[in-house]
XYZ file of C-alpha atoms in Angstrom:
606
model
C 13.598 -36.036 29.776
C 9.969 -35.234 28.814
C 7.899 -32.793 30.607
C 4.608 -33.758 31.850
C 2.795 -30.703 32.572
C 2.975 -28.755 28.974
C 1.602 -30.215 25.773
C 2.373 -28.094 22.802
C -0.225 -29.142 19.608
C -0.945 -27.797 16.286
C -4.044 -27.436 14.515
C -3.658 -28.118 11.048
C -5.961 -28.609 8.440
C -7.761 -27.800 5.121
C -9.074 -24.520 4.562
C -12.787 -24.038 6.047
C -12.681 -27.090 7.696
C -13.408 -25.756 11.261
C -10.065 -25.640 13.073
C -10.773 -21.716 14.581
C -14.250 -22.753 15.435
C -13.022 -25.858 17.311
C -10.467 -23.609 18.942
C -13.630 -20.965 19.679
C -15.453 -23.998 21.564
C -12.415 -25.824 23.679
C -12.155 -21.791 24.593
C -15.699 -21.232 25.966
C -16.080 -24.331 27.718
C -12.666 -23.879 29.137
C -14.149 -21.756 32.022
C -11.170 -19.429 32.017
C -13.119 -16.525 30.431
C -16.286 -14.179 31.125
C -18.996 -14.116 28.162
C -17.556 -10.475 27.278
C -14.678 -11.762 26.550
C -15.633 -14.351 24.032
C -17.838 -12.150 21.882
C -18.820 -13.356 18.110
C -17.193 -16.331 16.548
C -13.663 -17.301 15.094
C -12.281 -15.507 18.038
C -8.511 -15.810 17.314
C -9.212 -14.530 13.644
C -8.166 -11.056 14.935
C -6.907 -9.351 12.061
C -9.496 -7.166 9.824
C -8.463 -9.426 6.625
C -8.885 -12.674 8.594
C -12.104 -11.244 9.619
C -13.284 -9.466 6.402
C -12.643 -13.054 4.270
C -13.052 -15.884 6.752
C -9.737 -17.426 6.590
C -6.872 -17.922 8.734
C -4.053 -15.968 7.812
C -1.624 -15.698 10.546
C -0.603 -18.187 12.951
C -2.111 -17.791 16.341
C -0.644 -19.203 19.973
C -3.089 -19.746 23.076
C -2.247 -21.545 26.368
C -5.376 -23.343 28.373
C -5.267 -25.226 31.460
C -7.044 -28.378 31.769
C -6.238 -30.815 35.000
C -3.384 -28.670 35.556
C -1.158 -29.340 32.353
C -1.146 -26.355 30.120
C -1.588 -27.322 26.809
C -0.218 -24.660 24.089
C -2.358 -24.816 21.322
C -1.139 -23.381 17.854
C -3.846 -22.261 15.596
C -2.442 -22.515 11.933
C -4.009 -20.937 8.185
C -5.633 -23.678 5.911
C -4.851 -22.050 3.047
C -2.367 -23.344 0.454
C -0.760 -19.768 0.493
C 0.012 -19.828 3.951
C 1.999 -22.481 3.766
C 5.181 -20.986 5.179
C 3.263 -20.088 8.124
C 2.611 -23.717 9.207
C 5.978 -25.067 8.367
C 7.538 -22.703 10.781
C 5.424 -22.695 13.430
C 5.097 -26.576 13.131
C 8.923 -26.759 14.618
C 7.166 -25.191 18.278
C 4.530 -28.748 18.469
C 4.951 -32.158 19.928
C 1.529 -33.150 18.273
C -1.145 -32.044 15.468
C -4.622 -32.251 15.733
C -5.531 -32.924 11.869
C -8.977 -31.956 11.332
C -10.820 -33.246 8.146
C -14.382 -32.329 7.253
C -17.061 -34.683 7.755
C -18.482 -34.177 4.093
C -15.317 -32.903 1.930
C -12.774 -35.814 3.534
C -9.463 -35.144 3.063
C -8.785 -32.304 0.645
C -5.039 -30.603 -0.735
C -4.303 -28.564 1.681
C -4.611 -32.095 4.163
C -2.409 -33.936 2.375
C 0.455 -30.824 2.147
C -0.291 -29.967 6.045
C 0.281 -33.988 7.287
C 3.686 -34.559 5.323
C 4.460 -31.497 7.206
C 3.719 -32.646 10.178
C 5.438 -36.018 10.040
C 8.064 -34.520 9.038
C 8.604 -32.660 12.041
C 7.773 -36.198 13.724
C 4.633 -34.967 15.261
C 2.157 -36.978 16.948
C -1.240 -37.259 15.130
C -5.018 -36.734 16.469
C -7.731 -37.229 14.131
C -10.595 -35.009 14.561
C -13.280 -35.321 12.088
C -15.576 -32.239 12.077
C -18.839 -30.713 11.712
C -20.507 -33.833 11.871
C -23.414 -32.333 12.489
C -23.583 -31.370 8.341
C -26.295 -33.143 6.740
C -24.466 -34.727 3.847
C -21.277 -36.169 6.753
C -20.060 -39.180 6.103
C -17.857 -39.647 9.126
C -16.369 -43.386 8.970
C -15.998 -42.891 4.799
C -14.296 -39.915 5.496
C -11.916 -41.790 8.229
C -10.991 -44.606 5.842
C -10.246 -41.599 3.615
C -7.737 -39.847 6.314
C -6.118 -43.615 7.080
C -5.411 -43.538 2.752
C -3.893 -40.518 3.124
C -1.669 -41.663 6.678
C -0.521 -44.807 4.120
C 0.026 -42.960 1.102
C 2.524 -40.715 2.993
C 4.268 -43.877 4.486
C 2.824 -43.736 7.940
C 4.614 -46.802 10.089
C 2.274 -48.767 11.744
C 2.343 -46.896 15.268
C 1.701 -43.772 13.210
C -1.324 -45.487 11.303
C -2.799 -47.001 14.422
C -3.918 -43.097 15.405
C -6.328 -41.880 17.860
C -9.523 -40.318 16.595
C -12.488 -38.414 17.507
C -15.879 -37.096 15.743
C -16.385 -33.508 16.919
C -19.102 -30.198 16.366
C -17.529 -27.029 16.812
C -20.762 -25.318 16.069
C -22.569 -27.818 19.429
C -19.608 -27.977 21.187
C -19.176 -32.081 21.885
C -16.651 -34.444 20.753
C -17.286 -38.220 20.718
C -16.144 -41.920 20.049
C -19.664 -42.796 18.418
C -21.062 -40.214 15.572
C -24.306 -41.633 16.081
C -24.475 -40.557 19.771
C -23.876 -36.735 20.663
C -21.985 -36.170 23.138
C -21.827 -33.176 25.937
C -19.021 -31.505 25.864
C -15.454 -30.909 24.298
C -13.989 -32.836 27.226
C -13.241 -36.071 25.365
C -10.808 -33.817 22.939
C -9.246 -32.568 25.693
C -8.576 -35.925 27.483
C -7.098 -37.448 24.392
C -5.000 -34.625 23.748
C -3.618 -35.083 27.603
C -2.961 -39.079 27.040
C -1.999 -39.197 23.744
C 0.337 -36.206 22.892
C 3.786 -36.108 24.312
C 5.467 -33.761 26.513
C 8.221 -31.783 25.553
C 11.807 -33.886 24.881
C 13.763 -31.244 26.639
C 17.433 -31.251 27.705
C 17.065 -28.564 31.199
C 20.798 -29.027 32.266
C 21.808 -28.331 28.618
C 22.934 -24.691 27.273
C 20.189 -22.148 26.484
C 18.639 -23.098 22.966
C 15.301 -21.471 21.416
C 14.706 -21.110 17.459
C 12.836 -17.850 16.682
C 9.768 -19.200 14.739
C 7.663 -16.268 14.757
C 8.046 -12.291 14.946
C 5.667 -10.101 16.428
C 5.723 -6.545 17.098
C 4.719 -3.568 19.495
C 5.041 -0.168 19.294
C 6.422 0.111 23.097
C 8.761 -2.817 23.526
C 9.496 -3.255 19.213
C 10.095 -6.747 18.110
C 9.432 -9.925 19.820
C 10.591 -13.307 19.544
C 8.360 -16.037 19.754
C 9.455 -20.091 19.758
C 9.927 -23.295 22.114
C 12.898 -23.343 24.714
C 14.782 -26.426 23.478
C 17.066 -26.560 26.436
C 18.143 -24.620 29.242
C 16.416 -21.785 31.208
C 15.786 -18.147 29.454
C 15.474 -15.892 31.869
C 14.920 -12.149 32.229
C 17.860 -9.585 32.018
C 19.725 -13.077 30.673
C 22.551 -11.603 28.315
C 22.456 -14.048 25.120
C 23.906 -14.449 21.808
C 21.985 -14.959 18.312
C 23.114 -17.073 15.777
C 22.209 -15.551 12.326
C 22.101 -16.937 8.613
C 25.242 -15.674 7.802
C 26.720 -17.531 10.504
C 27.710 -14.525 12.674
C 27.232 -14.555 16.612
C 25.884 -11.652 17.621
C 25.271 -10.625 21.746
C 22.102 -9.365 23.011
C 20.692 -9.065 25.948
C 16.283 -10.624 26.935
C 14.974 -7.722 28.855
C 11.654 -9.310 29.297
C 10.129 -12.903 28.870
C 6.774 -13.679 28.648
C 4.808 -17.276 28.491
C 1.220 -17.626 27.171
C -1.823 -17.720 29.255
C -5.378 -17.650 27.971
C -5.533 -15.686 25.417
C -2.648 -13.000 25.938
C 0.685 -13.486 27.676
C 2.062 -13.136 30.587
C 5.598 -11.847 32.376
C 7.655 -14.239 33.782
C 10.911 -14.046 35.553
C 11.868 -17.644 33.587
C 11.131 -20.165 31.862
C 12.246 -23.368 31.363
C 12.617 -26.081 28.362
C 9.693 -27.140 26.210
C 7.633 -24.076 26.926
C 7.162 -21.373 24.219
C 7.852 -18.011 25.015
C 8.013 -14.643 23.812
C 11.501 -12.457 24.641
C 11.529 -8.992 24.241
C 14.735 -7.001 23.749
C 16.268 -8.431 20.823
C 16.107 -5.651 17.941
C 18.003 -7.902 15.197
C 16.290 -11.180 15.765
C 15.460 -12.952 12.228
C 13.154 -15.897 12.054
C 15.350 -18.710 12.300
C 17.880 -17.199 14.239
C 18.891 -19.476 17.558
C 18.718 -17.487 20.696
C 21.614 -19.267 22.419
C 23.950 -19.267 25.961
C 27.146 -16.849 25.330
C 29.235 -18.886 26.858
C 28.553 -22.308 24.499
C 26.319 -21.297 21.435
C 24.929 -23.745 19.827
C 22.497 -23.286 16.845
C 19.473 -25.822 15.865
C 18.258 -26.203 12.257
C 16.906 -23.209 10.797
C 13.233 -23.164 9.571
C 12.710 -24.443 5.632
C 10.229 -22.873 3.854
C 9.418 -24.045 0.105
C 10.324 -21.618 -2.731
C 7.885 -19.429 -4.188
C 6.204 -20.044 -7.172
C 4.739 -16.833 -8.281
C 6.257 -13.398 -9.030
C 5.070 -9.666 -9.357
C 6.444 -6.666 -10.338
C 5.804 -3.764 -7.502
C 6.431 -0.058 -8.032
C 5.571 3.486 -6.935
C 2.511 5.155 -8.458
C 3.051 7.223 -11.264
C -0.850 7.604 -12.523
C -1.715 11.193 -13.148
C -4.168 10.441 -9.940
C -0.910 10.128 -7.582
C -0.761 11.081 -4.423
C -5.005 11.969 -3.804
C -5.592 9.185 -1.390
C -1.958 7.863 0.227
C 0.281 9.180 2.709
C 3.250 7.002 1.491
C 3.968 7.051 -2.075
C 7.967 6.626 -2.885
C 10.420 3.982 -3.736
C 12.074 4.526 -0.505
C 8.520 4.075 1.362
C 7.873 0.852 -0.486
C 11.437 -0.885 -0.390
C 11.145 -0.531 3.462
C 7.823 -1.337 3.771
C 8.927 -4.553 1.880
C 11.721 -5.457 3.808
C 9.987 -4.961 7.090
C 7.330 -7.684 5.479
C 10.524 -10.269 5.189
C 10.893 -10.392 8.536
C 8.401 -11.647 9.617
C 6.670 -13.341 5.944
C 9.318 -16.456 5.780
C 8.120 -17.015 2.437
C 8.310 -14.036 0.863
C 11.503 -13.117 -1.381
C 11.672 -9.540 -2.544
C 14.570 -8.563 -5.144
C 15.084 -4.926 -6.820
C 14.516 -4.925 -10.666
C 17.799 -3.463 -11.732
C 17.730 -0.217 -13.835
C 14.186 0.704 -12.010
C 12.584 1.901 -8.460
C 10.702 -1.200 -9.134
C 10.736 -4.776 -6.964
C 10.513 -8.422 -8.053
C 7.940 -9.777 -5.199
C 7.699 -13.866 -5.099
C 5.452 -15.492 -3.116
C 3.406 -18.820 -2.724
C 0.267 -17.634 -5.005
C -1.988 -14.711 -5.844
C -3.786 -14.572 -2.387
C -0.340 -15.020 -0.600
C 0.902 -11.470 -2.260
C -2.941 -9.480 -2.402
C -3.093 -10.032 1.072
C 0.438 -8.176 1.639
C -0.939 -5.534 -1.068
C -4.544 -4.807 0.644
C -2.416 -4.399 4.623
C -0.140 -2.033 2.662
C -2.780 -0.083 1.093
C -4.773 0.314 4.242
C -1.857 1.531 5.609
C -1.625 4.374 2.876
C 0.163 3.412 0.502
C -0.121 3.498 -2.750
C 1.805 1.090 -5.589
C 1.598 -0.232 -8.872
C 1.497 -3.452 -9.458
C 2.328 -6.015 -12.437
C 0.666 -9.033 -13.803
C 1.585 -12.300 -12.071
C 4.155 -14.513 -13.232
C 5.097 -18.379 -12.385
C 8.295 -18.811 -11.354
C 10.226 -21.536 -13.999
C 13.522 -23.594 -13.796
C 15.743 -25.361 -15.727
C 17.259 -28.416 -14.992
C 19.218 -31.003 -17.221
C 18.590 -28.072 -19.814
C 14.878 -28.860 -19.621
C 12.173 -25.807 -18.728
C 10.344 -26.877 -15.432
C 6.919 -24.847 -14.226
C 5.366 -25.266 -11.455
C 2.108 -27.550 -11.452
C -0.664 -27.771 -9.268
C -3.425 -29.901 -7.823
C -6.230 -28.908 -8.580
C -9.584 -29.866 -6.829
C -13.633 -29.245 -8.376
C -16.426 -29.981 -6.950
C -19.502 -28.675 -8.663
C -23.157 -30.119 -9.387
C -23.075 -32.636 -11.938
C -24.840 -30.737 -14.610
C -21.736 -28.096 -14.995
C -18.989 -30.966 -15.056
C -18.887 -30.528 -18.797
C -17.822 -26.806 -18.719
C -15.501 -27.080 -16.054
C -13.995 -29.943 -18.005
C -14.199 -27.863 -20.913
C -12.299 -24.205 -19.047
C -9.640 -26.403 -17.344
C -8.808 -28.445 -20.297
C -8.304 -25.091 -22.431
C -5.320 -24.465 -19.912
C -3.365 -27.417 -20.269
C -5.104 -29.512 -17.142
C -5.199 -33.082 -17.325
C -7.916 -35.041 -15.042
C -6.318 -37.599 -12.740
C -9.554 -38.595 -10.735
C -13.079 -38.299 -11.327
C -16.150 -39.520 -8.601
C -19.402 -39.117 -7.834
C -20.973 -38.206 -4.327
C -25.244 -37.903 -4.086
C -25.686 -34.570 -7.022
C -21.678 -33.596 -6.920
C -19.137 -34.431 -9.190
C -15.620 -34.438 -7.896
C -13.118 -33.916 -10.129
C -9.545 -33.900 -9.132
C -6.520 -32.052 -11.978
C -2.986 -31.382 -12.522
C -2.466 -28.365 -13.906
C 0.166 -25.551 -14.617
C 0.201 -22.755 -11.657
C -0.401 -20.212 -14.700
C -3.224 -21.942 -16.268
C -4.765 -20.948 -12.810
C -4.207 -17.046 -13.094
C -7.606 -15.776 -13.725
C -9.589 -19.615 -13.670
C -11.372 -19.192 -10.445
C -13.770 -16.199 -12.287
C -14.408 -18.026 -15.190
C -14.919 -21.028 -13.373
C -17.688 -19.711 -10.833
C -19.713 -18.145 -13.870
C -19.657 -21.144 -15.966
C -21.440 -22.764 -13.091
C -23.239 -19.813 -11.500
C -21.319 -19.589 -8.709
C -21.769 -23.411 -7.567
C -18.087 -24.954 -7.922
C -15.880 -25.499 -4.951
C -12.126 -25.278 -5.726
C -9.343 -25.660 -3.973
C -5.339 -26.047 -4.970
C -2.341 -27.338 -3.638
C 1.284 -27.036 -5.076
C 2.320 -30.441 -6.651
C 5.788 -30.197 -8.232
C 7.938 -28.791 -11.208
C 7.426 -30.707 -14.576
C 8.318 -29.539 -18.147
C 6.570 -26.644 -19.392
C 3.706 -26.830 -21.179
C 2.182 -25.191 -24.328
C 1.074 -21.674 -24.643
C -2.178 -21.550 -22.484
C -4.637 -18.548 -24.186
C -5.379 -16.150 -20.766
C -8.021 -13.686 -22.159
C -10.131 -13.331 -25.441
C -10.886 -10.390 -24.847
C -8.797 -6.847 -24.989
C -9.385 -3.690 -23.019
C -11.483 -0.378 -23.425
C -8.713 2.543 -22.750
C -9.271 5.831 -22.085
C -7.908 8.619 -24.717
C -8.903 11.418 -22.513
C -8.970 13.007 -18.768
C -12.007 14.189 -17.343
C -15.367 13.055 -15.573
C -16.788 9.501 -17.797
C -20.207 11.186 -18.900
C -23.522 8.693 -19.233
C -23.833 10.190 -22.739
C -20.518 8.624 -23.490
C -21.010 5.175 -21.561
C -24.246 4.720 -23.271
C -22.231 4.439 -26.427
C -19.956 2.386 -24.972
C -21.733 -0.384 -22.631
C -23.262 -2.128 -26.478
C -19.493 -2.573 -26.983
C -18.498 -4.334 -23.416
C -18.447 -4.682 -19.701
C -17.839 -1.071 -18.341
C -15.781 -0.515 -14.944
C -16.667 2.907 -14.003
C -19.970 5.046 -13.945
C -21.460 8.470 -14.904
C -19.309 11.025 -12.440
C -16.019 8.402 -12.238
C -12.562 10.488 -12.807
C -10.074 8.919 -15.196
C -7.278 9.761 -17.001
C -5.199 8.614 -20.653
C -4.400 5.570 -20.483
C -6.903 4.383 -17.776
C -8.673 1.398 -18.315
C -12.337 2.014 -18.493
C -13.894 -1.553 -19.190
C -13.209 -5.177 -21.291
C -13.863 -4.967 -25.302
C -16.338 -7.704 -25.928
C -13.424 -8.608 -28.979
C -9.573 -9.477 -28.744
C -7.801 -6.434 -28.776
C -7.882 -3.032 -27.181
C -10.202 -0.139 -28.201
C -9.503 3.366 -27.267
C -12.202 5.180 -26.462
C -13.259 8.510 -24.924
C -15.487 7.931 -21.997
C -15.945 11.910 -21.324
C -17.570 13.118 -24.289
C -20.988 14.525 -23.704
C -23.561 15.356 -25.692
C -23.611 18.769 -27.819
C -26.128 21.446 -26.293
C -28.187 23.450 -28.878
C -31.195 25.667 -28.676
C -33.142 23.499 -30.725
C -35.267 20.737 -29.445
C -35.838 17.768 -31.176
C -38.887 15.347 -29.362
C -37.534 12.349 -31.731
C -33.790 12.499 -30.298
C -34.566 12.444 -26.891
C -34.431 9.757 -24.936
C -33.545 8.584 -21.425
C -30.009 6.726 -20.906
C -30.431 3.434 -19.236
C -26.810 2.336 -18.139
C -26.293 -1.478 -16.414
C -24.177 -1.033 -13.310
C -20.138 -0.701 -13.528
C -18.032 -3.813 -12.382
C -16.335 -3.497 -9.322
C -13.252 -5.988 -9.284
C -11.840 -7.318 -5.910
C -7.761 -6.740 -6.004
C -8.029 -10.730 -6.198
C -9.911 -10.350 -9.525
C -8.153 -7.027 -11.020
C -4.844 -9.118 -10.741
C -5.938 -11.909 -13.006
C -7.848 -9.966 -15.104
C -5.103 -7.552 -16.301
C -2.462 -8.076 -19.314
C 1.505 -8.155 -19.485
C 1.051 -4.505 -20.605
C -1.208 -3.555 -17.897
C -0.829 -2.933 -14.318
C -3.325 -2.521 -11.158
C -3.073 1.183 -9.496
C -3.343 0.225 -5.762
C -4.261 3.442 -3.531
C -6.377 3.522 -0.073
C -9.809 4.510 -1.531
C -9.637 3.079 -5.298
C -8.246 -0.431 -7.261
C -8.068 1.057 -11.025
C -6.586 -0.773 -14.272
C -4.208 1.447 -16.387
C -1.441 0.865 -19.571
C 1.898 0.610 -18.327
C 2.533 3.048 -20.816
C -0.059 5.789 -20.572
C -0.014 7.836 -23.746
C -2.022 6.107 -27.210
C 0.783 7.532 -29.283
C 3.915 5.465 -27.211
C 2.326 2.759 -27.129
C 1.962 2.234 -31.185
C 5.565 3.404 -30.943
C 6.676 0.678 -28.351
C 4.318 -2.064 -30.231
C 5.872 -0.953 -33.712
C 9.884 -1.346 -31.914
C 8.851 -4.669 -30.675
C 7.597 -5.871 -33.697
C 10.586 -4.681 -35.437
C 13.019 -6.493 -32.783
C-alpha cells in the first residue's frame, strides 16, 4: 500500500545551481518559523566549511507540512565529490526535484545526479531556476533537460515530466517564465500531486536501511533512514544485519521523526517515514535494522570506487607539535576510521612497513575537506601528493577519465585549448552562447591535478569549470605536471628581507620577512625546472663603516598564500603538505640536502 500523507523528495542537482536557496524560500514562506529563526541565507548549509566555501557538503533532512501531508525533503551536495552522499541518501526518496540553471542548462554533475535517481526509480520534477538571471534561457534550457531524460533512456511516462520555472532569490514558482508569479505554492502543489507516497508493507517485519550516521555527544551515534516495513518503536529490541553477514541484537532506546528543522521524539513510527533511532552503538551505514524474530536484510547502499589516493601520516617537521593537540599514528588511524563510518566513500588502508595510511576518495576536494575538519580539530598530519587510482583489465592499464566542462569568454578559448590539450584532453563538444565559449573535454583524472590554477590565470580568473567522473579507458601518455622546481630551505631560523630580496628575482616566494622555517622547508617555486637550495635567513653583515652608495631600501612583493586545495596540486612526488591548526607549509619528504643527493644518486643507480 502507498501512504498518502508523507512524501519523501530529493533535491538533486548541479553544483551552484540553487537547490539550498530554493530549500531557504519553500522554508520562509512555509509559516512554520519566526524571522529569528531563519537568519542569513543557505540556511541548512550549517557546517563552517559549507559556510566558509558555498557548497553543499553534507546531506541535510527537513520535514514541512503543507495541507497536512508532511513532505520530507532531502537536501543533497552538487558537487561531483560528494557523490557518495547522494547515492545513499537517494535510497530514503520516492521523488527528485532536479533543478537545472536557467543560464548554464544541464551541466555534469546533472547528468551523474539523474542516472542516479532513475536508478533508484524515482519520480522526476523539473525545476528550472534563477530565472530571474539576465542571460536565462528557460525553454532552451528545458529542451536541454528533456536531451538529457532521452539520452539516459527515460520511457515515455518518465519523459512526459512535470516542470516548473522558479526564483529562489523572489521566492515564486510558475508555469509561464514570462509571468512572475507570487509565491512558492505552485512547487509545493506539484510536489503533493505528482510525487508518490511511500510503497510500504505495515503488516510486514520491521525493515529500515541505515543511510546516514549522525552523532551526539549525549546519546552517541544515530541512525538515520526510511522504515521500509513494519513499526520501529521505542525500547523495541532489534537485530542488525552487518556486511559480514552477522546478526547482531540491539536494542532502539529512542526514535525520533523530523519536524521543521530539528527532530522530534516519538513513541513510533510507522513505514515510509524516515527516522532517526538512537541506541545502536555498532550501526554501519548499510546495515538493516531488522525484527529479531524474522530478519530480513534489504540491499545495501553502492557507492562508486574512488578514484584518487593520498598518502597520510603523522608530522615529523622539526615544527611538530607547536600548534596541535593530536599528533600520533594512533590519533590519526582513529580519527580515520571514525571518518568511515559515516564517509561511505572513503577507503582508508595502512601502508605496510610505515605509521602511514593510503586515503582514497572521489577527488581532491572530497579528501581536503576531511583534511581542513581534522586540522581544525587539532590535528596535525602530513600529507602526500595525489594519485589516480589505475586498473588492469584484459592485461590492459585503465585510468580514470573525466568530463570536463569550460566555459570562459571567447577571447581565452585558445589558451584553455592550449593548457588542456598539454594534458592529454581531447575536445568532444564545442558551442557558442552571446560572448562565452563552451567547451566540453575528456580528460585523464590526473591531467586535472593542479589545472584549475593554471586555468583561472590563463584567463584572469574568468573560466567556469566543472568535472564529472566518466569511466576507465587505457592510460595515456606521460602528462608534464610542473615546469617549474622548488626553492628549499638549507637552514633554520627567521627568513630575513635581506635574504628574500635576493631571492624574489629568482621566483615566487611563500613566506615573508619574520616567517620561521626549517631544512628542508619549502620557501617558494624556482622560476626554472629543478630545485634550488637556498638560505632564506642570511642577513646582511653589520660593520662600522657606512657606505651612502650601498644603501638602499628593500622592496619585497607579497608572499603567496596557498589554499590546502592549491598546496596539494602544487607539490611534487617528493614533497608533502605539513597540515597543522594555524599553518599549511610545503616541505621535502626527506628533510636533510645531503640524503636527498644520497636517495637521488640510489635511485638513479637502481
Amino acid at each position: 500500500m502507498r501512504r498518502d500523507d508523507i512524501r519523501n523528495i530529493a533535491i538533486i542537482a548541479h553544483v551552484d545551481h540553487g537547490k539550498t536557496t530554493l530549500v531557504d524560500c519553500m522554508l520562509r514562506q512555509s509559516g512554520r518559523f519566526r524571522d529569528s529563526q531563519l537568519q542569513g541565507e543557505q540556511i541548512l548549509d550549517s557546517n563552517e566549511l559549507e559556510r566558509e566555501r558555498g557548497i553543499t557538503i553534507l546531506a541535510k533532512n527537513i520535514a514541512i507540512p503543507y495541507q497536512g501531508i508532511k513532505i520530507n525533503i532531502i537536501d543533497t551536495p552538487g558537487h561531483a565529490d560528494f557523490g557518495g552522499e547522494v547515492q545513499r541518501v537517494l535510497r530514503m526518496a520516492d521523488g527528485a526535484l532536479v533543478l537545472v540553471d536557467a543560464a548554464e542548462g544541464p551541466m555534469p554533475q546533472t547528468r551523474y545526479v539523474l542516472s542516479q535517481a532513475f536508478e533508484c526509480g524515482l519520480r522526476p520534477i523539473v525545476v528550472v531556476s534563477k530565472i530571474d538571471r539576465p542571460d536565462a534561457r528557460p525553454h532552451e534550457v528545458l529542451d536541454g533537460v528533456l536531451d538529457l531524460f532521452l539520452q539516459l533512456g527515460a520511457d515515455d511516462r518518465t519523459a512526459d515530466f512535470p516542470y516548473l520555472f522558479v526564483s529562489g532569490k523572489h521566492g515564486f514558482a510558475t508555469d509561464d517564465p514570462t509571468r512572475p508569479g507570487e509565491s512558492i505554492e505552485p512547487l509545493m502543489e506539484m510536489i503533493v500531486r505528482h510525487v508518490p507516497g511511500p510503497d510500504v508493507e505495515p503488516e510486514d517485519p520491521l525493515q529500515l536501511l541505515v543511510t546516514t550516521l549522525d552523532w551526539s555527544d549525549y546519546v552517541g551515534r544515530i541512525a538515520i533512514g526510511r522504515v521500509q516495513s513494519g513499526t520501529i518503536r521505542k525500547g523495541q529490541n532489534v537485530v542488525l544485519m552487518r556486511k559480514d553477514g552477522a546478526i547482531m541484537p540491539a536494542k532502539a532506546t529512542a526514535v525520533y521523526v523530523f519536524e521543521d528543522l530539528g527532530r522530534r521524539e516519538v513513541h513510533e513510527a510507522d513505514a515510509g517515514d524516515i527516522v532517526a533511532v538512537v541506541g545502536l552503538d555498532q550501526v554501519e551505514i548499510g546495515d538493516t535494522i531488522a525484527d529479531p524474530q524474522r530478519p530480513r536484510a534489504l540491499p545495501r547502499v553502492r557507492v562508486d570506487e574512488p578514484t584518487l589516493k593520498m598518502t597520510f601520516g603523522v608530522n615529523s617537521s622539526p615544527f611538530s607539535g607547536r600548534d596541535g593537540k593530536f599528533l600520533t599514528s594512533r590519533h590519526l588511524r582513529e580519527r580515520l576510521e571514525r571518518e568511515l563510518e559515516r564517509n561511505v566513500a572513503l577507503r582508508v588502508e595502512p601502508i605496510p612497513g610505515s605509521e602511514q595510511f593510503s586515503v582514497a576518495g572521489r577527488g581532491i576536494l572530497h579528501l581536503s575537506v576531511l583534511i581542513e575538519t581534522m586540522r581544525r580539530e587539532g590535528y596535525e598530519l602530513s600529507v602526500g601528493k595525489p594519485q589516480v587510482i589505475c586498473r588492469t583489465r584484459d592485461g590492459v592499464v585503465e585510468e580514470p577519465f573525466e568530463s570536463l566542462v569550460i566555459e570562459v569568454p571567447a577571447a581565452h578559448a585558445g589558451a584553455v585549448m592550449e593548457l588542456v590539450g598539454q594534458r592529454r584532453a581531447k575536445l568532444n563538444a564545442m558551442s557558442h552562447r552571446a560572448d562565452y565559449t563552451h567547451l566540453v573535454f575528456s580528460i585523464p583524472a590526473r591531467g586535472l591535478i593542479g589545472l584549475r590554477t593554471k586555468l583561472l590565470n590563463a584567463t584572469q580568473g574568468t573560466a567556469i569549470i566543472h568535472h564529472r567522473f566518466e569511466g576507465y579507458q587505457p592510460q595515456e601518455g606521460e602528462i608534464v605536471d610542473r615546469l617549474t622546481g622548488s626553492m628549499v630551505s638549507t637552514a633554520a631560523g627567521r627568513a630575513a628581507a635581506y635574504s628574500l630580496d635576493g631571492l624574489q628575482a629568482r621566483g615566487e616566494l611563500f613566506v615573508g620577512p619574520g616567517d620561521m622555517v626549517y631544512e628542508g622547508m619549502v620557501v617558494g617555486e624556482n622560476s626554472r625546472p629543478g630545485d634550488m637550495n637556498v638560505n632564506p635567513t642570511k642577513e646582511k653583515k653589520l660593520t662600522n663603516v657606512r657606505n651612502t652608495g650601498h644603501d638602499r631600501n628593500i622592496l619585497l612583493k607579497p608572499p603567496r598564500k596557498m589554499s590546502l586545495e592549491e598546496a596539494l596540486e602544487f607539490i611534487a612526488d617528493d614533497e608533502w603538505v605539513e597540515v597543522t591548526p594555524a599553518v599549511i607549509r610545503l616541505r621535502k619528504i626527506i628533510l636533510k640536502e645531503v640524503d636527498r643527493k644520497r636517495a637521488s644518486r640510489r635511485a638513479g643507480e637502481g
